[in-house]
Short mmCIF file of C-alpha atoms and ligand atoms in Angstrom, two decimals:
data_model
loop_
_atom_site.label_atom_id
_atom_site.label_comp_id
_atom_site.label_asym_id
_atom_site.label_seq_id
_atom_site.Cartn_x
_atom_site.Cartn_y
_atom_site.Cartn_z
CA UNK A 15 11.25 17.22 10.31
CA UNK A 16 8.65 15.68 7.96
CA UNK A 17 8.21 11.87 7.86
CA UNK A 18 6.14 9.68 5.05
CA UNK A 19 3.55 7.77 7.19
CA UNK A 20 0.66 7.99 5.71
CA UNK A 21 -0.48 10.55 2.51
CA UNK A 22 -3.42 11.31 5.01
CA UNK A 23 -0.66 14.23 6.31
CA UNK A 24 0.49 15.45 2.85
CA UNK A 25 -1.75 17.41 0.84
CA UNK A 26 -3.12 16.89 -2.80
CA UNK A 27 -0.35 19.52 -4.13
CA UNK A 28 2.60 17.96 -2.22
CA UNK A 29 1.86 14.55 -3.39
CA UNK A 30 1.41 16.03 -7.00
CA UNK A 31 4.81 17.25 -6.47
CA UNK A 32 6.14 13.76 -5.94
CA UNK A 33 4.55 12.94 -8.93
CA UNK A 34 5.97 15.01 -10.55
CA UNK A 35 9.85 14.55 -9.52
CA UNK A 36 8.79 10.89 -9.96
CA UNK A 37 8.37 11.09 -13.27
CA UNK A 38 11.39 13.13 -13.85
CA UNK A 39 13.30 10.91 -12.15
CA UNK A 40 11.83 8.45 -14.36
CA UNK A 41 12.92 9.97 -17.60
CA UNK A 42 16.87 10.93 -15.93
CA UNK A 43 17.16 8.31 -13.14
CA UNK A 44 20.85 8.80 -11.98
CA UNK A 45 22.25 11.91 -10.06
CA UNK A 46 24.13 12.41 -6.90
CA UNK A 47 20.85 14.13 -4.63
CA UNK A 48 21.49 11.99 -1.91
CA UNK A 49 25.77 11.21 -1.91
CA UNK A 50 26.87 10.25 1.34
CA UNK A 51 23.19 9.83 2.83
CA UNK A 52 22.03 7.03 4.03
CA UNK A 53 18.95 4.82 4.67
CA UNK A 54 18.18 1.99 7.55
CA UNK A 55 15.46 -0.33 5.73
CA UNK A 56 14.02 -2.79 8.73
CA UNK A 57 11.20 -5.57 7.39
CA UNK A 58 9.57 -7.15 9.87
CA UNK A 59 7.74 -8.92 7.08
CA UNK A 60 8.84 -10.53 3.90
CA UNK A 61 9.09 -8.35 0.11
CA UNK A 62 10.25 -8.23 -3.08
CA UNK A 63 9.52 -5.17 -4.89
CA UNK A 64 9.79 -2.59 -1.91
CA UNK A 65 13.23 -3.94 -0.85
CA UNK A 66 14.82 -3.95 -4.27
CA UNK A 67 12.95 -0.54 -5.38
CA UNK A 68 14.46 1.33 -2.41
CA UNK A 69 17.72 -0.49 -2.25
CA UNK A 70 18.05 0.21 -6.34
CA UNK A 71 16.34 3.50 -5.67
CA UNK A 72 18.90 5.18 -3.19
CA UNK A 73 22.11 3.81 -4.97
CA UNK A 74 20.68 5.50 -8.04
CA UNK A 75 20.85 8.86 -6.17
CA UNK A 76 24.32 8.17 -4.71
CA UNK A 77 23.65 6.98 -1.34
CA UNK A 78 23.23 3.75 0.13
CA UNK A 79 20.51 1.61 2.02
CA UNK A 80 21.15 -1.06 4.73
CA UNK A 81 18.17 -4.04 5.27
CA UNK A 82 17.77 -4.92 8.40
CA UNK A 83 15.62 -8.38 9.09
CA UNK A 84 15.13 -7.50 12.89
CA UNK A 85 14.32 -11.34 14.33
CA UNK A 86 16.20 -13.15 11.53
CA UNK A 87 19.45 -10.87 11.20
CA UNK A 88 19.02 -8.40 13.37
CA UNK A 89 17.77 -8.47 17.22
CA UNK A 90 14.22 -9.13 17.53
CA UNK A 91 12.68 -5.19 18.83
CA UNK A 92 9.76 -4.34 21.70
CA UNK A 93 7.64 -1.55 20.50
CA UNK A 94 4.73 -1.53 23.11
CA UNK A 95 5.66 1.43 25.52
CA UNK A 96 6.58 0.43 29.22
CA UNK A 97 6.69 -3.45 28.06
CA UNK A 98 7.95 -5.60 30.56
CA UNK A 99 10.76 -7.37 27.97
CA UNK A 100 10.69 -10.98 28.88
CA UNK A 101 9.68 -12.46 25.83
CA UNK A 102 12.23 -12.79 22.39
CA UNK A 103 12.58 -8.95 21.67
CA UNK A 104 16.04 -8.37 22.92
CA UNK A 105 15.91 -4.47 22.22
CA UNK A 106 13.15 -1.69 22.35
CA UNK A 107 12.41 0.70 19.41
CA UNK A 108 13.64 3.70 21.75
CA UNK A 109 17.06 2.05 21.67
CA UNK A 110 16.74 0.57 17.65
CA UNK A 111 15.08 4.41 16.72
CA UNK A 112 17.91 5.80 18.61
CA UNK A 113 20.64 3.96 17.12
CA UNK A 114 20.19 3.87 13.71
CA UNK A 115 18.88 8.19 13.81
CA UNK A 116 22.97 8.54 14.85
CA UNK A 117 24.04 6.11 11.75
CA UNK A 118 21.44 7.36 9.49
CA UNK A 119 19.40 10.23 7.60
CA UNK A 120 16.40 7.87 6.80
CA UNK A 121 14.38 5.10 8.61
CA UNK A 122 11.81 2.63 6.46
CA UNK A 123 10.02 0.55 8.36
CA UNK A 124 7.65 -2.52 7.07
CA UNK A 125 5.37 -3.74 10.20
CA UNK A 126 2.10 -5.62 9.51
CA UNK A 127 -0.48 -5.80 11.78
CA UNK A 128 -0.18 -8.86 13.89
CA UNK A 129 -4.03 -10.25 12.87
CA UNK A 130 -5.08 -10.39 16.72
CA UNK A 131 -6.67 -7.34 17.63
CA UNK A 132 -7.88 -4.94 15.29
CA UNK A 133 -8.73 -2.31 17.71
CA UNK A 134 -4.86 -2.06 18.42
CA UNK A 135 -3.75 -2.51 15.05
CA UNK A 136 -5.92 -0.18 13.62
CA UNK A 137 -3.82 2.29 15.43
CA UNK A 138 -0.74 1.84 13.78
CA UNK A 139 1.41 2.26 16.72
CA UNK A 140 4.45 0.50 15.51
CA UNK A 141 5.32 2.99 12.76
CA UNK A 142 4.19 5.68 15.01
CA UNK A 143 6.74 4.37 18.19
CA UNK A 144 9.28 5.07 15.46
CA UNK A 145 8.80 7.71 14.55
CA UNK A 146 8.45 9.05 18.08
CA UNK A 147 11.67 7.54 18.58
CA UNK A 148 13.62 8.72 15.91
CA UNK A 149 15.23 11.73 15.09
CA UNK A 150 15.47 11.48 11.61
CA UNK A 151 12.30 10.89 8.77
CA UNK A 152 10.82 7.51 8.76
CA UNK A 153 9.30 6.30 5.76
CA UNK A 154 6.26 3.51 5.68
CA UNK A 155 7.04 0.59 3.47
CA UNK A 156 3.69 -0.70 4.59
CA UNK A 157 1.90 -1.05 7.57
CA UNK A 158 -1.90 -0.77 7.71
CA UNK A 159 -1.56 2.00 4.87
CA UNK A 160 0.80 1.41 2.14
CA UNK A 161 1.47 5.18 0.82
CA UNK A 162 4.14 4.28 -1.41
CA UNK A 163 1.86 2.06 -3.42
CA UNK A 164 -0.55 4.75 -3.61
CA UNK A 165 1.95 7.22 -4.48
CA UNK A 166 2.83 4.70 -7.89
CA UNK A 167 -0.88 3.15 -8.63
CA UNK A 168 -1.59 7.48 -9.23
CA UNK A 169 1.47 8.06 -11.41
CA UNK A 170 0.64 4.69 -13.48
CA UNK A 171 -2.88 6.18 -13.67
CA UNK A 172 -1.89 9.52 -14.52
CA UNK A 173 0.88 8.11 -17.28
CA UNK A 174 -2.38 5.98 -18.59
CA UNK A 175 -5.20 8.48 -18.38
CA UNK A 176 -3.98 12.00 -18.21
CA UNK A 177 -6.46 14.04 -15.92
CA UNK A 178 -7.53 11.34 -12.81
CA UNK A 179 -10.65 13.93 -11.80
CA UNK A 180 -14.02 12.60 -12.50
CA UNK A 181 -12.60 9.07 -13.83
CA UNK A 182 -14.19 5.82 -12.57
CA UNK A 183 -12.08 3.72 -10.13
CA UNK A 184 -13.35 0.60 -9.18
CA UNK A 185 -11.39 -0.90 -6.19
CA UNK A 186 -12.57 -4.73 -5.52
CA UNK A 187 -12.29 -7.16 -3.50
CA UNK A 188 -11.11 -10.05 -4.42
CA UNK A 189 -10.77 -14.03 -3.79
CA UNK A 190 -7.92 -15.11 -1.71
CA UNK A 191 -7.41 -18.63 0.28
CA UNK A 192 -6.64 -16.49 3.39
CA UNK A 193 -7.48 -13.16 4.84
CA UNK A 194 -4.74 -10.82 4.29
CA UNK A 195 -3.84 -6.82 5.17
CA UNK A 196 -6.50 -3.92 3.88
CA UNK A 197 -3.26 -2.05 3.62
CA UNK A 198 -3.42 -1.49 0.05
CA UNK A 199 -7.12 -1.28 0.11
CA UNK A 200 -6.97 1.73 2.50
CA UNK A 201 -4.12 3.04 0.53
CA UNK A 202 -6.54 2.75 -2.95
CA UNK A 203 -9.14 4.78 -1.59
CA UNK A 204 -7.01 7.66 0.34
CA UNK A 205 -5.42 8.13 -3.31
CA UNK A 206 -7.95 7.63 -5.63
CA UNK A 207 -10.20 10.17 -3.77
CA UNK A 208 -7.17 12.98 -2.86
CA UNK A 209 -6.97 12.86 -6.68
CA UNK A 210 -10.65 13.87 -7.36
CA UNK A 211 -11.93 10.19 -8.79
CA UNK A 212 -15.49 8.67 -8.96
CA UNK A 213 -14.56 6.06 -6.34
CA UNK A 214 -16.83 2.88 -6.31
CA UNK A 215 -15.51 0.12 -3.05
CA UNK A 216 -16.77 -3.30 -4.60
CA UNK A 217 -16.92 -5.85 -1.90
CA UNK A 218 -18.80 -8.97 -1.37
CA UNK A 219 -20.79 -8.08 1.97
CA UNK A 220 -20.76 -5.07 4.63
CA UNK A 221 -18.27 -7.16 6.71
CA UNK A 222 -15.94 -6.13 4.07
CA UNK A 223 -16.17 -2.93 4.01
CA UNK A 224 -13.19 -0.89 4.98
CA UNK A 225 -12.47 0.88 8.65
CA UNK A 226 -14.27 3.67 9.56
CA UNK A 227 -10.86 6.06 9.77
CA UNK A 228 -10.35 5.05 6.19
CA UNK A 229 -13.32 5.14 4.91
CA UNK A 230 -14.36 8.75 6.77
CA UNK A 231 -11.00 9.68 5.73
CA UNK A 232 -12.06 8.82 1.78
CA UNK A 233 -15.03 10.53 2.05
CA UNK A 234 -13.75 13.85 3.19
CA UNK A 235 -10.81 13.63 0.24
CA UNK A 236 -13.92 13.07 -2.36
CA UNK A 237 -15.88 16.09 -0.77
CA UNK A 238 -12.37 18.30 -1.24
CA UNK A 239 -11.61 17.04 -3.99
CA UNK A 240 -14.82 17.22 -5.99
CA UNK A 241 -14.79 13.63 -6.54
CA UNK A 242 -17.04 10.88 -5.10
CA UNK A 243 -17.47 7.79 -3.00
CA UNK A 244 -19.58 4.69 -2.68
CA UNK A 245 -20.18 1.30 -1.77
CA UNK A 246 -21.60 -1.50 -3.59
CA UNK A 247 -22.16 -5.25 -3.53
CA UNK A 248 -23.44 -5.37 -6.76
CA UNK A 249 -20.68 -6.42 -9.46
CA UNK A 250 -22.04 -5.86 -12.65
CA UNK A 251 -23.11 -2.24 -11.47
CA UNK A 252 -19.57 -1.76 -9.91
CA UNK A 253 -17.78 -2.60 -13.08
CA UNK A 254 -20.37 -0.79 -15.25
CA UNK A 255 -18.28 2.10 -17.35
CA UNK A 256 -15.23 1.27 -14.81
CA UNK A 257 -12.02 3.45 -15.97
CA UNK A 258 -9.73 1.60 -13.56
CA UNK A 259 -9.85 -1.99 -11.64
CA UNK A 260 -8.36 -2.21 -8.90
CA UNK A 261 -8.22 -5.29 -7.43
CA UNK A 262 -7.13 -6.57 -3.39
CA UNK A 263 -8.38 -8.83 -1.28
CA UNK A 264 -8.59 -8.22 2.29
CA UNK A 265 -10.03 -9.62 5.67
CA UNK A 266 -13.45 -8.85 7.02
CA UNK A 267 -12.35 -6.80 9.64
CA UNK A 268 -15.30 -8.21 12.04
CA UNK A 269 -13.33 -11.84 12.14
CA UNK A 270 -10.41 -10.04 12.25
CA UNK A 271 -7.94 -12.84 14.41
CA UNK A 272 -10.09 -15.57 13.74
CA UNK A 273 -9.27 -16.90 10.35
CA UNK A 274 -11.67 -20.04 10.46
CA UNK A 275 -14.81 -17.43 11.08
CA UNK A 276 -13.40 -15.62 8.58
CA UNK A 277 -13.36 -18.45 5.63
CA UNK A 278 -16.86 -19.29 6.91
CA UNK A 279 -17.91 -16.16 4.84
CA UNK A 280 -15.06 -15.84 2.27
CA UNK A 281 -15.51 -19.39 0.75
CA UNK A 282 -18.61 -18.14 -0.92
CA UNK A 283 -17.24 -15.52 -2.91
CA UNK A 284 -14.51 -16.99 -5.06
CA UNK A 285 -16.52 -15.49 -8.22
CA UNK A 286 -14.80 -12.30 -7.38
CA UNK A 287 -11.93 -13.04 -8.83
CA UNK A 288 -11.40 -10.74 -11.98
CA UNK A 289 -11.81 -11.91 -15.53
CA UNK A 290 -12.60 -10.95 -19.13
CA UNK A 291 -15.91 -11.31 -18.88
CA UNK A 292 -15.96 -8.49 -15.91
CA UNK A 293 -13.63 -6.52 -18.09
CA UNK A 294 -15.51 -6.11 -21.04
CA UNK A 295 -18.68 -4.51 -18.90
CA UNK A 296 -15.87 -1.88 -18.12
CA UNK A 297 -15.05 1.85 -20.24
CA UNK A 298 -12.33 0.03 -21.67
CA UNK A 299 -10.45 0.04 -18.03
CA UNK A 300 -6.83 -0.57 -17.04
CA UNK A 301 -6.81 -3.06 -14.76
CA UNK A 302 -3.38 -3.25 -12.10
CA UNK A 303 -2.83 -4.65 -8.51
CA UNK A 304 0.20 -4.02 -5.95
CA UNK A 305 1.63 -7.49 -6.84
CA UNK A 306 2.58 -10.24 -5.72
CA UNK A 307 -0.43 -11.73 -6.76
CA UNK A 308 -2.18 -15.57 -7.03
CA UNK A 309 -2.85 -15.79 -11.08
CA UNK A 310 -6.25 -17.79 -11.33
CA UNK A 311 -7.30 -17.09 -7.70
CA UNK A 312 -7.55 -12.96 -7.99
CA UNK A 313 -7.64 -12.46 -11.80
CA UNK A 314 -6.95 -15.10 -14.61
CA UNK A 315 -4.23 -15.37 -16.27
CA UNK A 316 -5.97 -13.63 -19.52
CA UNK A 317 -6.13 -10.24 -17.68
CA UNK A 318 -2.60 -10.39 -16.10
CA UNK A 319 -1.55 -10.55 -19.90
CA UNK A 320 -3.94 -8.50 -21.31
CA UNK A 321 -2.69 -5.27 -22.86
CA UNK A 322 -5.08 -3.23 -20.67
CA UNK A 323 -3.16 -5.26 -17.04
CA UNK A 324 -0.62 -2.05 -16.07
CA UNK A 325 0.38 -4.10 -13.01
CA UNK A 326 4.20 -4.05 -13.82
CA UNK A 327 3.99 -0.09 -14.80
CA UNK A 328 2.78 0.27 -11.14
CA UNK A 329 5.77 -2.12 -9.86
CA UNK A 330 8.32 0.09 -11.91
CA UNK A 331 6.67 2.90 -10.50
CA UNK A 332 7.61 2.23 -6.86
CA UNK A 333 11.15 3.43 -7.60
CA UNK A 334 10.74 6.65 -9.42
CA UNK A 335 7.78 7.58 -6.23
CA UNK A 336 10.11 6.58 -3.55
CA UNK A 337 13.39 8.34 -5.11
CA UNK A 338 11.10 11.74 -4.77
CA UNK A 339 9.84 10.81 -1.11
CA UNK A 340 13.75 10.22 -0.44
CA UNK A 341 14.54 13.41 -2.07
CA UNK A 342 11.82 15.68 -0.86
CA UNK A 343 12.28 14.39 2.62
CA UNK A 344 16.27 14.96 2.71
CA UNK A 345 15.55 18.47 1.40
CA UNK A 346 17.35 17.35 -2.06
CA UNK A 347 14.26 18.01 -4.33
CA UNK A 348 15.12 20.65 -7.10
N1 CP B 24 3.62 -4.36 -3.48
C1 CP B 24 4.61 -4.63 -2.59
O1 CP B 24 4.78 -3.94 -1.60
O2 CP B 24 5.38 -5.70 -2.92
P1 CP B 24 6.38 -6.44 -1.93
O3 CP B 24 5.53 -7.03 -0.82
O4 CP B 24 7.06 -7.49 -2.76
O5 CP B 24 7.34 -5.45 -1.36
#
């Protein structure tokens, strides 16, 4: 049984192959793949696109997806192995993986990190509890790696750009009033470098830079892939011929839990935020994000509506790539 936890496990052809479906999909988006399946989709944090892409998503391939809210609609769950449960979780994941693997052929899960300890979260044990729990394939819908995101930034790149080898991604940080997941971030760079791009990590300081997992995990994608991977401060030299912006902002992962620290060093770096003027030192670039995003705090409103912003491409995106992950993972793919 194969799950979709992070594209770390698939290889460069296999996630081509999504693409590809994806895009199929894309051009012939109703069929009956997946009649009578079914898919359990818990969020354990809030969304908007990832909810109504794989609700939309599975009815348009003839099955059907139940959200759970576990803590608001549905019992609060323990994940921590051998946890004494006398707090508000009034079931354990054993029990929740267990129950819903009898009612259904597909588990997403959305978990955050809880923004306490990093050295647990960088683990990402929730996902992996259920997965160990379950006997049927769990998808991520984002945890501390969002691979469905990746999977639809690369086929809005590839619909833009054609060949994604040797092109110049730019991912950078960006202003935000608080420090949020590197999810996305991590995601950016496992992508962009399985996919053979000259990867340049714009950040304000080394406290920003990315885990080490992720990071050594970018790396060896680059040296497979025959594309590349650096870090830079600088942002005139990071946006310099850029192909693609990217843009995310993230928490310094040394404050990581202490939010005051953390703004200490953030509130100097509002001029991150991306605008024309950082555009036009850029290979005529597309420009996207995962959305939602703050207009005027991470880019201006004149490069959300520019013609080069593919930010809604990538939202549409999300349900052609997770129709294929559904398929290929239900053994449905043609
Ligand atoms: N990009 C993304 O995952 O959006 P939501 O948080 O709205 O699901």
């Amino acid at each position: 049984m194969r799950h979709f936890l992070s594209t770390v496990d698939w290889s460069h052809e296999a996630l081509d192959g999504l693409l590809a479906l994806a895009a199929d999909l894309k051009r012939s988006p109703l069929n009956d793949a997946l009649r009578g399946k079914s898919i359990a989709l818990m969020f354990l944090n809030p969304s908007m696109r990832t909810r109504t892409s794989f609700e939309l998503g599975m009815q348009q391939l003839g099955g059907i997806a139940i959200v759970l809210q576990p803590g608001k609609d549905a019992w609060g769950v323990e994940f921590a192995p051998g946890a004494v449960m006398d707090g508000d979780a009034e079931e354990h994941i054993a029990e929740v993986a267990g129950v819903l693997s009898r009612y259904c052929d597909m588990i997403g899960l959305r978990a955050f990190p809880g923004f306490k300890n990093w050295s647990d979260d960088r683990t990402d044990s929730v996902i992996k509890s259920l997965a160990q729990h379950a006997s049927v394939p769990v998808i991520n819908m984002e945890t501390i790696v969002h691979p469905c995101q990746e999977l639809a930034l690369m086929l809005t790149l590839k619909e833009h750009l054609g060949q994604l080898a040797r092109r110049k991604f730019v991912l950078t940080w960006t202003w935000h009033p608080r420090p949020l997941n590197t999810a996305v971030a991590n995601s950016a760079l496992l992508a962009a470098t399985k996919f053979g791009m000259d990867v340049t990590l714009l950040c304000p300081e080394p406290d920003y830079v990315l885990d080490t997992q992720f990071m050594e995990a970018a790396s060896s994608n680059a040296r497979a892939s025959g594309g590349s991977m650096k870090v830079t401060h600088d942002i005139e030299a990071a946006y310099d011929g850029a192909e693609v912006v990217y843009a995310k902002s993230w928490g310094a992962l040394p404050f990581y839990g202490d939010p005051e620290r953390e703004w200490e060093l953030r509130q100097k770096y509002r001029h991150f935020m991306v605008d024309e003027e950082k555009m036009s030192l850029t290979n005529h670039a597309r420009f996207s994000h995962c959305l939602p995003l703050r207009r005027n705090i991470k880019a201006t409103d004149a490069v959300m509506d520019a013609d080069y912003c593919v930010a809604l491409d990538e939202a549409e995106n999300r349900l052609h790539v997770q129709k294929a992950v559904m398929m290929t993972l239900m053994g449905a793919a043609p």
